[in-house]
Tab-separated table of N, CA and C in Angstrom:
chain	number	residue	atom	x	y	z
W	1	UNK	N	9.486	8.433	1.961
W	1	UNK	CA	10.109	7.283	2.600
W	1	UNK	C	11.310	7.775	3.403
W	2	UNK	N	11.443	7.518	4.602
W	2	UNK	CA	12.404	7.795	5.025
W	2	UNK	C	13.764	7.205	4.804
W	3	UNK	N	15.101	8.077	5.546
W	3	UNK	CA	15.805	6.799	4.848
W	3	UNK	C	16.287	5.217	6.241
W	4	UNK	N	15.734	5.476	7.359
W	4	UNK	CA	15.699	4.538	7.766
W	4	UNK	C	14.664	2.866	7.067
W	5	UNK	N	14.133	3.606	6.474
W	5	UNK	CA	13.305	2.306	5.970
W	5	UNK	C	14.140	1.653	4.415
W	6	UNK	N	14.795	2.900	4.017
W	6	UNK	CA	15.356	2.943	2.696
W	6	UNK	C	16.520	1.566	2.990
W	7	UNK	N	17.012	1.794	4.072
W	7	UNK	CA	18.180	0.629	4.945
W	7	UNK	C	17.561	-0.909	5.184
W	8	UNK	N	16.175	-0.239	4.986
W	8	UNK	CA	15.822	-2.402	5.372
W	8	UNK	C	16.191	-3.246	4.542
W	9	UNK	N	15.700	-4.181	4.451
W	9	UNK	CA	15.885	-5.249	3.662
W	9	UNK	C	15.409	-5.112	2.412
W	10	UNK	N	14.312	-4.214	2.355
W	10	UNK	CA	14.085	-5.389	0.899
W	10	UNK	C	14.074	-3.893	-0.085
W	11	UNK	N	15.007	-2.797	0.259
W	11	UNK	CA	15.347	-1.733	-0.435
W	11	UNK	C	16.875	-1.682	-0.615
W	12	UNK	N	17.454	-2.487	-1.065
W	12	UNK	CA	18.878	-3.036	-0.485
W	12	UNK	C	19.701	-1.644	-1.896
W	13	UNK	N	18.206	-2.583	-2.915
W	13	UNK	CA	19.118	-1.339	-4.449
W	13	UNK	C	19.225	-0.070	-4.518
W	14	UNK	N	18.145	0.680	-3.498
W	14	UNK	CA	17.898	1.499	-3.487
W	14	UNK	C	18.795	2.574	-2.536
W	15	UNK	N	20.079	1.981	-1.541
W	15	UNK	CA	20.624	2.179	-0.761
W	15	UNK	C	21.715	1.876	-0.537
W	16	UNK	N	22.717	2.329	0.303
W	16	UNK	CA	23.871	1.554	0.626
W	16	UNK	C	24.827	1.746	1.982
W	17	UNK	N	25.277	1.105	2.663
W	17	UNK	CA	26.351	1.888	3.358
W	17	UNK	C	27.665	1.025	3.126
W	18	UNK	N	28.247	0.179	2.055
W	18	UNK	CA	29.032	0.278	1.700
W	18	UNK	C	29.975	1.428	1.480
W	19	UNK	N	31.196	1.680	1.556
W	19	UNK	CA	31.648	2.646	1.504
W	19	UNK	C	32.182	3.032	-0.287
W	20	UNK	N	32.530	1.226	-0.575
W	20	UNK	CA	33.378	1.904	-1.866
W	20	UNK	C	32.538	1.944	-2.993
W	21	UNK	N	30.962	1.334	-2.704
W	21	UNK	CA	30.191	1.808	-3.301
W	21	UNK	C	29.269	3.176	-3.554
W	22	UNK	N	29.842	3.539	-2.090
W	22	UNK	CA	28.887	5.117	-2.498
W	22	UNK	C	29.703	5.473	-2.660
W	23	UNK	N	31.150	5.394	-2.408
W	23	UNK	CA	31.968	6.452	-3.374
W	23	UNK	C	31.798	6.728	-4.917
W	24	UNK	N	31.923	5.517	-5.116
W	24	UNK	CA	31.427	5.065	-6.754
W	24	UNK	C	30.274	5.696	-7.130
W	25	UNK	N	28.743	5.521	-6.438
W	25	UNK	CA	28.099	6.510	-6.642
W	25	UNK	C	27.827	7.893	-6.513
W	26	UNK	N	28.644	8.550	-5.810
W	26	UNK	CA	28.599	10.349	-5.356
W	26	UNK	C	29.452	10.681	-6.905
W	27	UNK	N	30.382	9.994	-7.381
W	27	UNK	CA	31.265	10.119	-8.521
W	27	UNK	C	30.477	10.204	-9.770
W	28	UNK	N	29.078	9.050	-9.747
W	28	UNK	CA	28.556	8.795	-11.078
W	28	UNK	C	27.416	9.697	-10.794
W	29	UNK	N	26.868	10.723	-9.955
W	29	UNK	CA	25.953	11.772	-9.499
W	29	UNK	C	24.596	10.509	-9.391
W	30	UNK	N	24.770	9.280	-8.697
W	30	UNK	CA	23.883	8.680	-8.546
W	30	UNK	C	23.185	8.991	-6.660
W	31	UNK	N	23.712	9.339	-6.281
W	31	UNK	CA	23.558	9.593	-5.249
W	31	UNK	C	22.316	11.296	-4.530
W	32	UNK	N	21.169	10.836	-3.740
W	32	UNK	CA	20.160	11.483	-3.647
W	32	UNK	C	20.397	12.255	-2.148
W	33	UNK	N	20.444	11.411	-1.241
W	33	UNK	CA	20.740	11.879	0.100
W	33	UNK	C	21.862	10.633	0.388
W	34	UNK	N	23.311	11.632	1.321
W	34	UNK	CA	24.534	10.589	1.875
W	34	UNK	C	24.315	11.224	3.491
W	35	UNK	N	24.521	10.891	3.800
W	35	UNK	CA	24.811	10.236	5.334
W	35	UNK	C	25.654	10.054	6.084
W	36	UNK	N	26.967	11.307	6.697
W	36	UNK	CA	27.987	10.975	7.216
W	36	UNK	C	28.488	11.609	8.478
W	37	UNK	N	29.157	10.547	9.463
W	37	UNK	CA	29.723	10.438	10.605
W	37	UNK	C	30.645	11.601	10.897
W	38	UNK	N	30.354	12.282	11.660
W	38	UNK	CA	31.435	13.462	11.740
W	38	UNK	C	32.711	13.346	12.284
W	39	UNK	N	32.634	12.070	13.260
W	39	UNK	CA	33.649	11.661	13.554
W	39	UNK	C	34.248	10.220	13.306
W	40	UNK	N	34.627	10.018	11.650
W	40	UNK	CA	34.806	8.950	11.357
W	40	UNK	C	35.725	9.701	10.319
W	41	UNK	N	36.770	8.986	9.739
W	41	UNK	CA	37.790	8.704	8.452
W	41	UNK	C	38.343	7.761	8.143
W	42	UNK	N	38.444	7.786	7.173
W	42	UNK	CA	38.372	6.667	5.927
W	42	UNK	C	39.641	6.844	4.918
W	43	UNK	N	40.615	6.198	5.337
W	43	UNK	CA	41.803	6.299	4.314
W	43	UNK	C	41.948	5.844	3.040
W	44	UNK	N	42.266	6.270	1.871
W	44	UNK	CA	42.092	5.247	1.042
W	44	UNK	C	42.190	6.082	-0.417
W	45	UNK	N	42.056	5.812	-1.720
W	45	UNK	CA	41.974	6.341	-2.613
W	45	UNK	C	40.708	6.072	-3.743
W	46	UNK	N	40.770	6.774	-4.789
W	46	UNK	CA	39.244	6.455	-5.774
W	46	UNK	C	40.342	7.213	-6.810
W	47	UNK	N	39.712	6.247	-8.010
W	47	UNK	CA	40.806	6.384	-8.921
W	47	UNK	C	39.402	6.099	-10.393
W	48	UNK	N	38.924	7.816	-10.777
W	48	UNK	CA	37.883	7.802	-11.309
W	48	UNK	C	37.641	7.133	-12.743
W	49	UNK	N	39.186	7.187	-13.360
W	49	UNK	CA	39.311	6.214	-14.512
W	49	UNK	C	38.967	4.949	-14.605
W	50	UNK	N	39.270	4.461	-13.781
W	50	UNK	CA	39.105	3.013	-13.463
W	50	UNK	C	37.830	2.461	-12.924
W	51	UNK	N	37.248	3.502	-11.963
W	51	UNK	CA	36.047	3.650	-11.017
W	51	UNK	C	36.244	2.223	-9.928
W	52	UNK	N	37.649	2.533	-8.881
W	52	UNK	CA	38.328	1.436	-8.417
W	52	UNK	C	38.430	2.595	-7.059
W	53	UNK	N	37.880	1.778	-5.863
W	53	UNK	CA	38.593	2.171	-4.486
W	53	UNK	C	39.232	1.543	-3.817
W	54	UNK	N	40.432	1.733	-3.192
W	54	UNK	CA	41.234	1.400	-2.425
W	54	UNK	C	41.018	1.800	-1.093
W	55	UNK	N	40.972	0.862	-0.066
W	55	UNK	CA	40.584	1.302	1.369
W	55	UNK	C	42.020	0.963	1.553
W	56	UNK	N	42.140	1.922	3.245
W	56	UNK	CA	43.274	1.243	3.872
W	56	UNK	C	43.261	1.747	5.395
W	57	UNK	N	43.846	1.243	5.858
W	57	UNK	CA	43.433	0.737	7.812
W	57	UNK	C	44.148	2.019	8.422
W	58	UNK	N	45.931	2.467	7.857
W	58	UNK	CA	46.460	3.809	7.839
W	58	UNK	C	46.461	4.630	7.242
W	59	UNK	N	46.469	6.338	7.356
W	59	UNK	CA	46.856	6.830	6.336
W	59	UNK	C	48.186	6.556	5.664
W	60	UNK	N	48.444	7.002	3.899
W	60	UNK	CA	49.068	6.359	2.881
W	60	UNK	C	49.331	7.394	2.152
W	61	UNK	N	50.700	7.652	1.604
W	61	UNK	CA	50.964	9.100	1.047
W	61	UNK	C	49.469	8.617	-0.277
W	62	UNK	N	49.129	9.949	-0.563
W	62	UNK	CA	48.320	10.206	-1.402
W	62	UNK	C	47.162	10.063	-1.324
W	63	UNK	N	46.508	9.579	0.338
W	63	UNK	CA	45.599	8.949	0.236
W	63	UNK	C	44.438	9.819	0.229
W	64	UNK	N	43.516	10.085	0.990
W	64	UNK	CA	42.263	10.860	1.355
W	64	UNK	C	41.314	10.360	1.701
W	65	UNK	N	40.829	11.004	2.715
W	65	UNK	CA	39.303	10.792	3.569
W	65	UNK	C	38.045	10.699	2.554
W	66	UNK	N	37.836	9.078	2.039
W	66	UNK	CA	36.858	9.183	1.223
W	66	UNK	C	35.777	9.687	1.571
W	67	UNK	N	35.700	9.533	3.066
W	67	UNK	CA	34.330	9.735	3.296
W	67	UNK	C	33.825	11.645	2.941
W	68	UNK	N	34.772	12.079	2.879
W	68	UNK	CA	35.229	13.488	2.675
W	68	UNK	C	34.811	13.481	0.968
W	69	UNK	N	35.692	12.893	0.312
W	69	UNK	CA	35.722	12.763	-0.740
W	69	UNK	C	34.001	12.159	-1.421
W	70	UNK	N	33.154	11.430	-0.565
W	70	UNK	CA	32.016	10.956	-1.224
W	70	UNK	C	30.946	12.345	-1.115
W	71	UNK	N	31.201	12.863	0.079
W	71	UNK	CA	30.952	14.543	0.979
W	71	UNK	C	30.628	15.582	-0.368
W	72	UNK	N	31.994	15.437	-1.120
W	72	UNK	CA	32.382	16.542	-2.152
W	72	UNK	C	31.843	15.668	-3.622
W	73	UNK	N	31.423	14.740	-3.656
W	73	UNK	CA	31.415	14.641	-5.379
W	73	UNK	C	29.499	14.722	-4.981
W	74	UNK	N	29.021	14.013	-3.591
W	74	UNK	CA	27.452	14.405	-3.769
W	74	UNK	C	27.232	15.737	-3.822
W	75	UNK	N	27.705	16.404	-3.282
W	75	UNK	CA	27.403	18.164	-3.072
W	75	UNK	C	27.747	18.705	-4.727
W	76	UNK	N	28.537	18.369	-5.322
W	76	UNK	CA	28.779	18.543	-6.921
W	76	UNK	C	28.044	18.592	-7.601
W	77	UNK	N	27.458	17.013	-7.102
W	77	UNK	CA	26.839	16.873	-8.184
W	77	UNK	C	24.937	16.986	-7.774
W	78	UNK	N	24.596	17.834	-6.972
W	78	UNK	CA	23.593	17.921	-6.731
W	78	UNK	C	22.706	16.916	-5.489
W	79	UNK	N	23.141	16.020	-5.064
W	79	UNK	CA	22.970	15.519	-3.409
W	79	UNK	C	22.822	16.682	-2.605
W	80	UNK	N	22.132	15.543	-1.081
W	80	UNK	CA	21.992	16.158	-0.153
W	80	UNK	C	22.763	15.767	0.761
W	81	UNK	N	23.762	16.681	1.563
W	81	UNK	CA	24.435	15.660	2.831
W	81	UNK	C	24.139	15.831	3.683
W	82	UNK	N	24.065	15.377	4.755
W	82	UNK	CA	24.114	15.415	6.363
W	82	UNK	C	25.065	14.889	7.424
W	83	UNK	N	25.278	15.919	7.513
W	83	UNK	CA	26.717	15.753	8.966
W	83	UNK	C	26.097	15.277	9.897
W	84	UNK	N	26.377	13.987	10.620
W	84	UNK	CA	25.270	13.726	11.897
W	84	UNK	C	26.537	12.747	12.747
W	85	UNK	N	25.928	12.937	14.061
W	85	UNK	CA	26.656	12.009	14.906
W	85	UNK	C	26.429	10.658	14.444
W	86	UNK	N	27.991	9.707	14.657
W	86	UNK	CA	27.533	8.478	14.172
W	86	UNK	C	26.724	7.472	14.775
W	87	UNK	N	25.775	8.022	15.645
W	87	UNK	CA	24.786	7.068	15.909
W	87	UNK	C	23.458	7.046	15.242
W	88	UNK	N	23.496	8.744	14.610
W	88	UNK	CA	22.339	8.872	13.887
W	88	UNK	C	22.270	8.413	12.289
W	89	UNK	N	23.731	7.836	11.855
W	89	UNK	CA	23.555	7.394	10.422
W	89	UNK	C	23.235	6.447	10.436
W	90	UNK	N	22.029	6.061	9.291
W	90	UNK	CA	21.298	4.680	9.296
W	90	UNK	C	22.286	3.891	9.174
W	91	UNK	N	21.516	2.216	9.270
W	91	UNK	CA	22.351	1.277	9.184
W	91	UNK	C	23.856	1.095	9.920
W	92	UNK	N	23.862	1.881	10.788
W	92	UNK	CA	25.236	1.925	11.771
W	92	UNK	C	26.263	1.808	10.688
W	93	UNK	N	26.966	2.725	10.377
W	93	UNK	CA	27.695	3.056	9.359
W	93	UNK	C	28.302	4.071	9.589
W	94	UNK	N	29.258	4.720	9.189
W	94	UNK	CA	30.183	5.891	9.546
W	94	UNK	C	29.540	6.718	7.905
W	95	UNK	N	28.697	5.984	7.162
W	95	UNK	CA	28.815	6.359	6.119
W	95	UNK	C	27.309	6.029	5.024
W	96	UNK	N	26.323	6.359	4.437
W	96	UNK	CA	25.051	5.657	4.088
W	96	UNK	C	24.744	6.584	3.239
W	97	UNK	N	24.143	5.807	1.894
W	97	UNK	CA	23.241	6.555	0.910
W	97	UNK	C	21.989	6.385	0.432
W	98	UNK	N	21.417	6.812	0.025
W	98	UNK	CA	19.791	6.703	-0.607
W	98	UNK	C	20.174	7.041	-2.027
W	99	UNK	N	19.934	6.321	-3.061
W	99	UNK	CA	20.976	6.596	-4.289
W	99	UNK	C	19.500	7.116	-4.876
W	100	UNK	N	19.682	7.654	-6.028
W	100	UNK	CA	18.260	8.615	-7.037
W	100	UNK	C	17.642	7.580	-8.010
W	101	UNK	N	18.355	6.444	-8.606
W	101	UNK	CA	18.094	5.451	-9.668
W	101	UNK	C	18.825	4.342	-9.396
């Protein structure tokens, strides 16, 4: 299945381009193939105790490029990533996953 089809409708569970949800999932190694914009950032924090993200519009002392950050916990934990221009990430997103379960 590709993952453009993975983005339709009626695979909604199976996918995401929420952001503070695939963060959440690259963290819980739920994540199969992510999907990210090479020229996009994402300010904000993930606070793994809690499993709580904070977006924000500027950077913010402490903050970090989740999208960076979702980058590094799929590659951890065994994901696949792909650096692609952001026209090629499904679902027009700076950011997209195909989660494993």
């Amino acid at each position: 299945m590709t993952a453009e089809r993975e983005f339709s409708g009626n695979n909604q569970e199976q996918a995401s381009d929420a952001l503070k949800e695939v963060v959440q999932a690259a963290y819980n190694q739920r994540i199969d193939s992510l999907f990210v914009a090479l020229d996009h950032q994402q300010w904000g924090s993930f606070d793994p105790q809690s499993n709580t993200v904070q977006l924000h519009e500027q950077h913010q002392a402490g903050d970090q490029d989740l999208l960076d950050l979702a980058v590094v916990y799929t590659v951890l934990n065994g994901g696949t990533v792909f650096a692609v221009e952001s026209e090629r990430v499904p679902a027009q997103s700076p950011i997209a996953a195909v989660f494993r379960y």
